[in-house]
Tab-separated table of C-alpha atoms in Angstrom:
chain	number	residue	atom	x	y	z
A	1	MET	CA	5.512	44.386	-29.310
A	2	PHE	CA	7.874	41.622	-28.706
A	3	ASN	CA	8.151	42.567	-25.076
A	4	ILE	CA	4.433	42.561	-24.770
A	5	LEU	CA	4.179	39.205	-26.293
A	6	LYS	CA	6.692	37.803	-24.018
A	7	ASN	CA	4.970	39.356	-20.895
A	8	ILE	CA	1.671	37.764	-22.178
A	9	LEU	CA	3.232	34.251	-22.572
A	10	LEU	CA	4.811	34.588	-19.351
A	11	LEU	CA	8.203	33.949	-20.976
A	12	ASN	CA	10.389	36.268	-18.757
A	13	PHE	CA	8.755	34.547	-15.615
A	14	LEU	CA	9.453	31.175	-17.024
A	15	ARG	CA	13.026	32.066	-17.793
A	16	SER	CA	13.659	33.298	-14.347
A	17	LEU	CA	11.892	30.305	-12.740
A	18	ILE	CA	14.025	27.780	-14.681
A	19	LYS	CA	17.212	29.926	-13.743
A	20	ARG	CA	16.465	30.271	-10.281
A	21	ASP	CA	14.841	26.924	-9.320
A	22	LEU	CA	16.626	24.527	-11.722
A	23	ILE	CA	19.881	25.743	-13.092
A	24	LYS	CA	20.946	28.004	-10.156
A	25	TYR	CA	19.274	25.950	-7.562
A	26	PRO	CA	21.749	25.485	-4.519
A	27	THR	CA	22.260	21.640	-3.834
A	28	PRO	CA	24.371	20.074	-1.017
A	29	LYS	CA	27.503	18.550	-2.423
A	30	ASN	CA	27.076	15.351	-0.520
A	31	LEU	CA	23.956	14.000	-2.468
A	32	THR	CA	24.079	10.419	-3.707
A	33	TYR	CA	21.871	8.642	-6.410
A	34	PHE	CA	19.492	7.877	-3.685
A	35	TRP	CA	18.196	11.461	-4.157
A	36	ASN	CA	17.411	10.820	-7.853
A	37	TYR	CA	14.051	9.029	-7.479
A	38	GLY	CA	12.100	12.317	-6.612
A	39	SER	CA	12.768	13.525	-10.240
A	40	LEU	CA	12.312	10.048	-11.545
A	41	ALA	CA	8.860	9.828	-10.191
A	42	GLY	CA	7.868	13.082	-11.622
A	43	LEU	CA	9.169	11.719	-15.134
A	44	PHE	CA	6.954	8.624	-14.860
A	45	LEU	CA	3.926	10.830	-13.667
A	46	ALA	CA	4.478	12.752	-16.908
A	47	ILE	CA	4.420	9.407	-18.974
A	48	GLN	CA	1.354	8.335	-17.298
A	49	LEU	CA	-0.383	11.762	-17.885
A	50	ILE	CA	0.503	11.605	-21.812
A	51	THR	CA	-0.256	7.850	-22.234
A	52	GLY	CA	-3.403	8.146	-20.166
A	53	PHE	CA	-4.668	11.064	-22.142
A	54	LEU	CA	-4.150	9.280	-25.438
A	55	LEU	CA	-5.960	6.102	-24.231
A	56	THR	CA	-8.974	8.085	-23.089
A	57	LEU	CA	-9.434	8.996	-26.721
A	58	HIS	CA	-10.378	5.355	-27.472
A	59	TYR	CA	-11.845	4.149	-24.348
A	60	MET	CA	-15.607	3.518	-23.695
A	61	ALA	CA	-16.812	3.341	-19.848
A	62	SER	CA	-19.524	0.574	-20.487
A	63	ILE	CA	-19.514	-2.907	-18.906
A	64	ASP	CA	-20.446	-4.371	-22.193
A	65	MET	CA	-17.707	-2.392	-24.104
A	66	ALA	CA	-14.887	-1.909	-21.719
A	67	PHE	CA	-13.116	-5.156	-22.087
A	68	ASN	CA	-13.496	-5.378	-25.848
A	69	CYS	CA	-12.513	-1.741	-26.091
A	70	ILE	CA	-9.110	-2.439	-24.325
A	71	GLU	CA	-8.817	-5.527	-26.971
A	72	SER	CA	-9.444	-3.176	-29.834
A	73	ILE	CA	-6.944	-0.666	-28.555
A	74	MET	CA	-4.275	-3.569	-28.467
A	75	LYS	CA	-5.037	-5.063	-31.656
A	76	ASP	CA	-6.519	-2.653	-34.052
A	77	LEU	CA	-5.138	0.792	-33.203
A	78	ASN	CA	-1.769	1.738	-34.604
A	79	TYR	CA	0.768	1.345	-31.632
A	80	GLY	CA	-2.101	0.792	-29.376
A	81	TRP	CA	-0.324	-2.013	-27.704
A	82	LEU	CA	2.555	0.311	-26.988
A	83	LEU	CA	0.403	2.968	-25.298
A	84	ARG	CA	-1.501	0.388	-23.199
A	85	TYR	CA	1.696	-1.436	-21.968
A	86	MET	CA	3.520	1.855	-21.247
A	87	HIS	CA	0.701	3.156	-19.182
A	88	SER	CA	0.125	-0.153	-17.270
A	89	ASN	CA	3.729	-0.717	-16.684
A	90	GLY	CA	4.392	3.075	-16.189
A	91	ALA	CA	2.156	2.713	-13.086
A	92	SER	CA	4.501	0.175	-11.648
A	93	PHE	CA	7.654	2.092	-12.312
A	94	PHE	CA	6.056	5.161	-10.942
A	95	PHE	CA	5.312	3.175	-7.662
A	96	ILE	CA	8.751	1.743	-7.591
A	97	THR	CA	10.390	5.346	-7.549
A	98	ILE	CA	7.728	6.564	-4.981
A	99	TYR	CA	8.340	3.821	-2.546
A	100	ILE	CA	12.115	4.273	-2.680
A	101	HIS	CA	11.747	8.124	-2.550
A	102	ILE	CA	9.609	7.488	0.724
A	103	ILE	CA	12.038	5.106	2.058
A	104	LYS	CA	14.931	7.620	1.484
A	105	ALA	CA	12.799	10.494	3.254
A	106	PHE	CA	11.959	8.075	6.090
A	107	HIS	CA	15.297	6.722	6.657
A	108	PHE	CA	16.877	10.358	6.886
A	109	THR	CA	14.080	11.548	9.091
A	110	SER	CA	12.762	14.091	6.496
A	111	TYR	CA	9.399	14.219	8.339
A	112	LEU	CA	10.669	16.337	11.029
A	113	TYR	CA	10.727	20.100	11.443
A	114	PRO	CA	11.390	22.034	9.224
A	115	ARG	CA	10.523	19.541	6.431
A	116	HIS	CA	7.206	18.319	8.001
A	117	ILE	CA	4.953	20.029	5.564
A	118	LEU	CA	7.095	18.715	2.600
A	119	TRP	CA	6.628	15.236	4.114
A	120	SER	CA	2.979	15.568	4.623
A	121	SER	CA	2.445	16.737	1.046
A	122	GLY	CA	4.344	13.961	-0.201
A	123	VAL	CA	2.336	11.370	1.757
A	124	ILE	CA	-0.850	12.892	0.394
A	125	ILE	CA	0.700	12.704	-3.273
A	126	PHE	CA	1.193	8.812	-2.469
A	127	ILE	CA	-2.479	8.293	-1.266
A	128	LEU	CA	-3.838	10.165	-4.139
A	129	SER	CA	-1.679	8.025	-6.544
A	130	MET	CA	-3.080	4.871	-4.891
A	131	GLY	CA	-6.570	6.027	-5.395
A	132	ALA	CA	-5.817	6.813	-9.073
A	133	ALA	CA	-3.951	3.359	-9.555
A	134	PHE	CA	-6.962	1.526	-8.051
A	135	LEU	CA	-9.495	3.160	-10.353
A	136	GLY	CA	-7.262	2.605	-13.452
A	137	HIS	CA	-6.977	-1.089	-12.347
A	138	VAL	CA	-10.821	-1.367	-12.599
A	139	LEU	CA	-11.184	0.227	-15.963
A	140	PRO	CA	-9.964	-2.822	-18.144
A	141	TRP	CA	-13.043	-4.670	-16.634
A	142	GLY	CA	-11.367	-8.085	-16.459
A	143	GLN	CA	-11.921	-10.482	-13.750
A	144	MET	CA	-9.659	-8.979	-11.218
A	145	SER	CA	-10.952	-5.554	-12.016
A	146	TYR	CA	-14.404	-6.495	-11.285
A	147	TRP	CA	-13.697	-8.262	-8.020
A	148	ALA	CA	-11.278	-5.542	-6.825
A	149	ALA	CA	-14.106	-2.977	-7.317
A	150	THR	CA	-16.450	-5.225	-5.243
A	151	VAL	CA	-14.157	-5.973	-2.522
A	152	ILE	CA	-13.016	-2.210	-2.144
A	153	THR	CA	-16.495	-0.701	-2.423
A	154	ASN	CA	-18.040	-3.049	-0.104
A	155	LEU	CA	-15.611	-1.842	2.524
A	156	ILE	CA	-17.978	1.306	2.840
A	157	THR	CA	-20.732	-0.814	4.398
A	158	VAL	CA	-18.853	-0.659	7.732
A	159	LEU	CA	-20.036	2.827	8.226
A	160	PRO	CA	-23.079	2.822	10.525
A	161	TYR	CA	-26.635	3.809	9.612
A	162	PHE	CA	-25.844	5.112	5.939
A	163	GLY	CA	-22.848	2.665	4.625
A	164	ASN	CA	-25.273	0.631	2.499
A	165	ASP	CA	-26.949	3.582	1.009
A	166	LEU	CA	-23.465	5.174	0.482
A	167	VAL	CA	-22.276	1.987	-1.539
A	168	TYR	CA	-25.594	2.085	-3.680
A	169	TRP	CA	-24.667	5.760	-4.369
A	170	VAL	CA	-21.154	4.834	-5.314
A	171	TRP	CA	-22.320	2.074	-7.691
A	172	GLY	CA	-25.297	4.181	-9.050
A	173	GLY	CA	-27.535	1.223	-8.588
A	174	TYR	CA	-28.104	-1.867	-6.547
A	175	ASN	CA	-24.900	-3.531	-7.996
A	176	ILE	CA	-21.848	-2.539	-9.948
A	177	ASN	CA	-22.909	-1.469	-13.490
A	178	SER	CA	-21.929	0.837	-16.130
A	179	ASN	CA	-22.675	3.922	-14.001
A	180	THR	CA	-19.921	2.521	-11.577
A	181	LEU	CA	-17.565	2.189	-14.333
A	182	SER	CA	-18.147	5.838	-15.775
A	183	ARG	CA	-17.633	7.264	-12.228
A	184	PHE	CA	-14.461	5.471	-11.864
A	185	TYR	CA	-13.428	6.552	-15.331
A	186	SER	CA	-14.207	10.180	-14.526
A	187	LEU	CA	-12.265	10.122	-11.097
A	188	HIS	CA	-9.413	8.155	-12.691
A	189	PHE	CA	-9.040	11.148	-15.251
A	190	ILE	CA	-9.352	13.919	-12.892
A	191	LEU	CA	-6.971	12.620	-10.143
A	192	PRO	CA	-3.709	12.754	-12.109
A	193	PHE	CA	-4.265	16.605	-12.469
A	194	VAL	CA	-4.965	16.855	-8.682
A	195	ILE	CA	-1.721	14.911	-8.023
A	196	THR	CA	0.166	17.225	-10.591
A	197	LEU	CA	-1.034	20.306	-8.712
A	198	MET	CA	0.094	18.794	-5.477
A	199	VAL	CA	3.454	17.787	-7.090
A	200	ILE	CA	3.991	21.571	-7.713
A	201	TYR	CA	3.168	22.373	-4.327
A	202	HIS	CA	5.592	19.846	-3.122
A	203	LEU	CA	8.315	21.299	-5.202
A	204	TYR	CA	7.407	24.770	-3.860
A	205	GLU	CA	8.012	23.488	-0.261
A	206	LEU	CA	11.007	21.733	-1.203
A	207	HIS	CA	12.680	24.933	-2.683
A	208	ILE	CA	11.693	26.702	0.562
A	209	VAL	CA	13.253	24.406	3.039
A	210	GLY	CA	16.134	23.262	0.565
A	211	SER	CA	17.078	19.685	-0.315
A	212	SER	CA	18.244	17.350	2.624
A	213	ASN	CA	21.553	15.603	2.382
A	214	TYR	CA	23.155	12.423	3.591
A	215	LEU	CA	24.335	13.896	6.779
A	216	ASN	CA	20.680	15.490	7.160
A	217	ASN	CA	22.049	18.639	8.579
A	218	SER	CA	21.585	22.229	7.580
A	219	LEU	CA	24.605	23.263	5.330
A	220	ILE	CA	25.768	26.884	4.936
A	221	SER	CA	25.698	28.213	1.397
A	222	LEU	CA	29.565	27.467	1.039
A	223	ASP	CA	28.662	23.687	1.096
A	224	LYS	CA	26.200	24.049	-1.804
A	225	ILE	CA	26.817	24.071	-5.540
A	226	ASN	CA	24.426	24.622	-8.473
A	227	PHE	CA	22.195	21.921	-9.654
A	228	PHE	CA	23.449	22.439	-13.259
A	229	PRO	CA	25.765	21.100	-14.476
A	230	TYR	CA	26.981	19.177	-11.656
A	231	PHE	CA	23.881	17.148	-10.370
A	232	ILE	CA	21.795	16.960	-13.444
A	233	ILE	CA	24.507	14.419	-14.665
A	234	LYS	CA	23.519	12.010	-11.872
A	235	ASP	CA	19.861	12.552	-12.632
A	236	LEU	CA	20.483	11.797	-16.400
A	237	PHE	CA	22.435	8.684	-15.577
A	238	GLY	CA	19.673	7.363	-13.346
A	239	LEU	CA	17.068	8.294	-15.811
A	240	LEU	CA	18.836	6.537	-18.594
A	241	LEU	CA	19.166	3.148	-16.553
A	242	LEU	CA	15.588	3.247	-15.400
A	243	ILE	CA	14.216	4.120	-19.046
A	244	LEU	CA	16.102	1.117	-20.360
A	245	LEU	CA	14.702	-1.212	-17.811
A	246	PHE	CA	11.422	0.348	-18.584
A	247	ILE	CA	11.664	-0.323	-22.275
A	248	ASN	CA	12.851	-3.782	-21.664
A	249	LEU	CA	9.777	-4.564	-19.571
A	250	PHE	CA	7.104	-3.447	-21.889
A	251	SER	CA	8.783	-4.645	-25.051
A	252	PHE	CA	9.849	-8.230	-24.088
A	253	ASN	CA	7.769	-9.036	-20.966
A	254	PRO	CA	4.878	-6.634	-20.776
A	255	GLU	CA	2.486	-8.817	-18.718
A	256	TYR	CA	5.121	-9.836	-16.192
A	257	LEU	CA	3.423	-7.465	-13.408
A	258	SER	CA	-0.062	-8.200	-14.336
A	259	HIS	CA	-2.538	-10.930	-13.145
A	260	THR	CA	-3.639	-13.646	-15.868
A	261	ASP	CA	-7.306	-13.617	-14.509
A	262	ASN	CA	-7.559	-9.779	-15.630
A	263	TYR	CA	-7.430	-11.147	-19.438
A	264	ILE	CA	-10.711	-12.817	-18.761
A	265	PRO	CA	-13.860	-10.751	-19.220
A	266	ALA	CA	-15.531	-9.804	-15.885
A	267	ASP	CA	-18.145	-12.320	-14.770
A	268	PRO	CA	-20.006	-11.563	-11.629
A	269	LEU	CA	-21.231	-15.195	-11.399
A	270	VAL	CA	-17.473	-16.549	-11.354
A	271	THR	CA	-15.376	-15.716	-8.278
A	272	PRO	CA	-11.572	-16.158	-8.987
A	273	ALA	CA	-9.910	-18.786	-6.796
A	274	HIS	CA	-7.515	-16.222	-5.551
A	275	ILE	CA	-8.081	-12.492	-5.624
A	276	VAL	CA	-4.714	-10.518	-5.753
A	277	PRO	CA	-4.324	-6.849	-6.232
A	278	GLU	CA	-1.439	-5.098	-8.042
A	279	TRP	CA	1.859	-5.417	-6.362
A	280	TYR	CA	1.966	-1.941	-4.875
A	281	PHE	CA	-1.253	-2.643	-2.788
A	282	LEU	CA	-0.132	-5.929	-1.621
A	283	ALA	CA	1.080	-5.000	1.809
A	284	PHE	CA	-2.181	-2.958	2.654
A	285	TYR	CA	-4.396	-5.867	1.132
A	286	ALA	CA	-2.614	-8.076	3.390
A	287	ILE	CA	-3.440	-6.024	6.540
A	288	LEU	CA	-7.061	-5.832	5.401
A	289	ARG	CA	-7.329	-9.514	4.835
A	290	SER	CA	-5.316	-10.692	7.942
A	291	ILE	CA	-7.624	-8.622	10.482
A	292	LEU	CA	-10.734	-10.945	10.442
A	293	ASP	CA	-12.952	-8.158	11.628
A	294	LYS	CA	-13.695	-6.004	8.802
A	295	LEU	CA	-14.018	-2.738	10.615
A	296	TYR	CA	-10.779	-3.265	12.448
A	297	GLY	CA	-9.096	-4.240	9.090
A	298	ILE	CA	-10.152	-0.934	7.672
A	299	ILE	CA	-8.910	0.790	10.782
A	300	PHE	CA	-5.676	-0.977	10.605
A	301	MET	CA	-5.264	-0.336	6.859
A	302	GLY	CA	-6.112	3.355	7.460
A	303	LEU	CA	-3.533	3.660	10.226
A	304	SER	CA	-0.813	2.096	8.310
A	305	LEU	CA	-1.255	5.042	5.723
A	306	GLY	CA	-2.231	7.654	8.366
A	307	GLY	CA	0.656	6.734	10.410
A	308	LEU	CA	2.803	8.214	7.828
A	309	LEU	CA	0.996	11.527	8.100
A	310	LEU	CA	1.079	11.494	11.965
A	311	LEU	CA	4.920	10.906	12.186
A	312	PRO	CA	5.874	14.623	12.337
A	313	PHE	CA	3.438	14.816	15.388
A	314	ILE	CA	4.330	11.906	17.416
A	315	VAL	CA	8.106	11.886	16.905
A	316	ASP	CA	10.194	14.439	18.837
A	317	LYS	CA	13.743	14.140	17.659
A	318	SER	CA	16.177	17.016	17.907
A	319	VAL	CA	19.184	14.874	16.486
A	320	LYS	CA	17.980	14.438	13.054
A	321	ASN	CA	20.841	12.367	11.758
A	322	VAL	CA	20.287	8.483	11.323
A	323	SER	CA	23.989	8.130	10.501
A	324	PHE	CA	24.833	8.548	14.022
A	325	SER	CA	22.413	6.124	15.503
A	326	TYR	CA	22.437	2.584	15.044
A	327	THR	CA	19.093	1.980	16.844
A	328	ASP	CA	17.235	4.146	14.160
A	329	TYR	CA	18.970	2.431	11.422
A	330	VAL	CA	17.711	-1.055	12.976
A	331	ILE	CA	14.248	0.103	13.480
A	332	ASN	CA	14.052	1.529	9.716
A	333	MET	CA	15.308	-1.654	8.459
A	334	SER	CA	12.874	-3.589	10.484
A	335	LEU	CA	9.938	-1.473	9.255
A	336	ILE	CA	11.210	-2.106	5.450
A	337	ILE	CA	11.565	-5.984	6.078
A	338	ILE	CA	7.890	-5.997	7.794
A	339	PHE	CA	6.476	-4.061	4.823
A	340	ILE	CA	8.103	-6.676	2.397
A	341	TYR	CA	6.755	-9.692	4.223
A	342	LEU	CA	3.226	-7.938	4.246
A	343	SER	CA	3.466	-7.849	0.457
A	344	ILE	CA	4.606	-11.557	0.504
A	345	MET	CA	1.391	-12.329	2.839
A	346	GLY	CA	-0.659	-10.522	0.359
A	347	VAL	CA	0.023	-12.556	-2.540
A	348	ALA	CA	-0.321	-15.783	-0.429
A	349	PHE	CA	-3.558	-17.669	-0.192
A	350	PRO	CA	-5.690	-16.636	2.527
A	351	ILE	CA	-5.063	-19.908	4.760
A	352	SER	CA	-3.275	-20.647	7.883
A	353	PRO	CA	-0.408	-19.729	8.705
A	354	PHE	CA	-0.390	-16.906	6.129
A	355	ILE	CA	-3.423	-15.166	8.013
A	356	GLU	CA	-1.882	-15.377	11.360
A	357	VAL	CA	1.445	-14.189	10.167
A	358	GLY	CA	-0.018	-11.244	8.230
A	359	CYS	CA	-2.013	-10.205	11.461
A	360	ILE	CA	1.274	-10.375	13.565
A	361	LEU	CA	3.128	-8.221	10.972
A	362	ALA	CA	0.157	-5.700	10.894
A	363	HIS	CA	0.282	-5.299	14.632
A	364	ALA	CA	4.106	-4.874	14.580
A	365	LEU	CA	3.801	-2.214	11.820
A	366	LEU	CA	1.591	-0.133	13.893
A	367	LEU	CA	3.559	-0.743	17.124
A	368	PHE	CA	6.719	0.597	15.228
A	369	TYR	CA	4.875	3.692	14.114
A	370	PHE	CA	3.166	4.627	17.314
A	371	LEU	CA	5.309	3.194	20.013
A	372	ILE	CA	8.785	2.073	19.168
A	373	ILE	CA	9.837	5.037	16.854
A	374	PRO	CA	8.543	7.763	19.288
A	375	LEU	CA	9.986	6.084	22.301
A	376	SER	CA	13.524	5.572	20.688
A	377	SER	CA	13.535	9.149	19.523
A	378	ASN	CA	12.902	10.472	23.230
A	379	LEU	CA	15.379	8.090	24.753
A	380	TYR	CA	17.965	9.282	21.948
A	381	ASN	CA	17.175	12.857	22.971
A	382	ASN	CA	17.409	12.353	26.519
A	383	ILE	CA	20.921	10.844	26.126
A	384	TYR	CA	22.441	12.839	23.391
A	385	PHE	CA	20.760	16.153	23.677
A	386	GLU	CA	20.125	16.657	27.466
A	387	ASN	CA	22.378	19.605	27.816
A	388	ASN	CA	22.480	21.016	24.354
A	389	THR	CA	21.534	24.665	24.313
A	390	ASN	CA	21.772	25.176	20.309
A	391	ASN	CA	18.397	23.488	19.759
A	392	VAL	CA	16.146	25.904	21.982
A	393	SER	CA	14.050	27.094	18.925
A	394	TYR	CA	13.560	23.530	17.779
A	395	VAL	CA	12.428	22.427	21.173
A	396	ASN	CA	10.028	25.383	21.556
A	397	ILE	CA	8.442	24.492	18.142
A	398	THR	CA	8.106	20.751	19.051
A	399	ASN	CA	6.741	21.425	22.492
A	400	LYS	CA	3.596	22.836	20.701
A	401	PHE	CA	2.774	19.464	19.672
A	402	THR	CA	3.288	17.864	23.088
A	403	TYR	CA	-0.406	17.515	23.977
A	404	ILE	CA	-1.373	16.241	20.475
A	405	LYS	CA	1.388	13.686	20.836
A	406	LYS	CA	0.076	12.584	24.122
A	407	ILE	CA	-3.608	12.282	22.814
A	408	ILE	CA	-2.544	10.370	19.819
A	409	PHE	CA	-0.280	8.029	21.816
A	410	PHE	CA	-3.223	7.397	24.479
A	411	LEU	CA	-5.842	6.874	21.939
A	412	PHE	CA	-3.534	4.419	19.894
A	413	CYS	CA	-2.597	2.527	23.113
A	414	SER	CA	-6.173	2.487	24.183
A	415	PHE	CA	-7.302	1.002	20.763
A	416	PHE	CA	-4.454	-1.402	20.544
A	417	LEU	CA	-5.134	-2.723	23.967
A	418	TYR	CA	-8.935	-3.033	23.458
A	419	PHE	CA	-8.240	-4.872	20.101
A	420	PHE	CA	-5.572	-7.055	21.618
A	421	LEU	CA	-8.076	-8.221	24.365
A	422	LYS	CA	-10.816	-8.651	21.951
A	423	GLU	CA	-8.933	-10.516	19.242
A	424	TYR	CA	-6.554	-12.454	21.154
A	425	ILE	CA	-7.463	-13.017	24.857
A	426	PHE	CA	-11.111	-13.399	24.451
A	427	GLY	CA	-10.634	-15.055	21.131
A	428	ILE	CA	-8.265	-17.620	22.601
A	429	CYS	CA	-10.847	-18.425	25.509
A	430	PHE	CA	-13.602	-18.591	22.887
A	431	ASP	CA	-11.516	-20.902	20.614
A	432	ILE	CA	-10.572	-22.984	23.727
A	433	ALA	CA	-14.093	-23.309	24.943
A	434	SER	CA	-15.535	-24.157	21.327
A	435	ASN	CA	-12.546	-26.727	20.914
A	436	MET	CA	-13.451	-28.397	24.195
A	437	LYS	CA	-17.045	-28.613	23.110
A	438	GLU	CA	-16.063	-29.927	19.841
A	439	TYR	CA	-13.820	-32.440	21.308
A	440	ASP	CA	-16.616	-33.631	23.655
A	441	GLN	CA	-18.983	-33.996	20.595
A	442	ILE	CA	-16.100	-36.127	18.825
A	443	ASN	CA	-15.730	-38.240	22.002
A	444	GLU	CA	-19.497	-38.863	22.104
A	445	ARG	CA	-19.475	-39.714	18.412
A	446	ALA	CA	-16.519	-41.979	18.932
A	447	ILE	CA	-18.052	-43.714	21.641
A	448	LEU	CA	-21.420	-44.154	19.913
A	449	PHE	CA	-19.474	-45.441	16.906
A	450	ILE	CA	-17.515	-48.046	19.000
A	451	LYS	CA	-20.933	-49.188	20.474
A	452	GLN	CA	-22.430	-49.611	17.205
A	453	THR	CA	-19.317	-51.426	15.800
A	454	ASP	CA	-19.309	-53.846	18.807
A	455	LYS	CA	-22.789	-54.430	18.442
A	456	THR	CA	-22.481	-55.263	14.755
A	457	ALA	CA	-19.418	-57.324	15.302
A	458	SER	CA	-21.162	-59.445	17.943
A	459	THR	CA	-24.059	-59.978	15.568
A	460	LEU	CA	-21.802	-61.150	12.869
A	461	ILE	CA	-20.003	-63.535	15.274
A	462	GLU	CA	-23.172	-65.097	16.454
A	463	LYS	CA	-24.280	-65.608	12.926
A	464	TYR	CA	-20.993	-66.855	11.814
A	465	PHE	CA	-21.046	-69.709	14.650
A	466	SER	CA	-24.566	-70.462	14.004
A	467	PHE	CA	-23.877	-71.054	10.299
A	468	ASN	CA	-20.902	-73.138	11.105
A	469	SER	CA	-22.729	-75.275	13.657
A	470	GLU	CA	-25.635	-75.910	11.082
A	471	ASN	CA	-23.151	-76.868	8.425
A	472	LYS	CA	-21.194	-79.110	10.661
A	473	GLY	CA	-24.477	-80.760	11.828
A	474	SER	CA	-25.651	-81.404	8.229
A	475	LEU	CA	-22.219	-82.667	7.224
A	476	PHE	CA	-22.142	-85.217	10.227
A	477	ILE	CA	-25.621	-86.559	9.420
A	478	SER	CA	-24.789	-87.221	5.808
């Protein structure tokens, strides 16, 4: 009877799964604390799921009640402030771990075969997480929430023919209303479970190809040890430090990462002086805002995310070890610096020179994705791996993507050249012509002003002399 119950509850399966994929999981010996952030991201995803579910029990998706409902959770519900601050700040910590995890995988070229599927699933998790975070940002229904929803949903209007109709369908009316909020609420509730399924698949792929390591090479089984108890100590130590930082933030400074305008109820008639998204959206917001043409801004923002998915197909690199390539190290650090500066441009006011700098950085980001990284990898292969015969299988696999890479590279170069000519060459010529016309108008106005001034001055001088002559004559007679 007990054995039947264990089979029904899948206890034997769970026990074997934990033993095989956790306790006895073969792990490279040379892993550092840099490999902790994947598990830490999973922890904060669990925190978001639990706190989010508890908050849904008290939230009402109505534009008339949403803001007051959040205030009621904070003030009237027992430990409601704790749930709300854990959920809002937990999103920030989740993205901190996600960004560091992506930087680690990118730096050690984990997007290459045989980990390309693992990389793609991770990027999809990142994109879905951004969607869930945006929807959650709208739900408090403050000023930033309302205007973020307005700005992002209006991007759909760039679609030809049916863009406006699609926006009205998303809104559930001809403006943002309670239907919009309830739809965002439903999607925000569903997306975390989709993300959880993708995380399970991500772990499945990880356990198929095995963990990478600092040298990024394939280690034999003798170079690996069990995850428990050796590496779980590192995970627990990193977990303890991050949890202490998390508790310190939501206990003593819970509004540090929030915008003050979002504590004002949403008002469609009052536009904030400066619309700023959450910090983890700043770089993409800067790209969208710096490209003055809305369509091209959306394309650039999409390519900045899509470029991560395309990396396995446009980079052909047999030597997958950045530790032996100073060029790759410089390129990776340059990309990180560009992303950080884009985030700074996203929080700056949309005035010159921030717009111009953001536009240059957006172009530089795509140039690194689609031009510099593929060229540097091909150059490195030609120099280092020209006569190596041990990578025949890898070369055969990567040759399958040759035509795809050429097509992607050609399309990107064509698009970039067209946009460069349209935005800069033609734009500069138009600006010069308009400036010359403006200068001519200014000169004409200046000449007219001088003539009027001269005429007024001569009239005043004549009146002055005539007045003096009359007064002198009267004095002389008297």
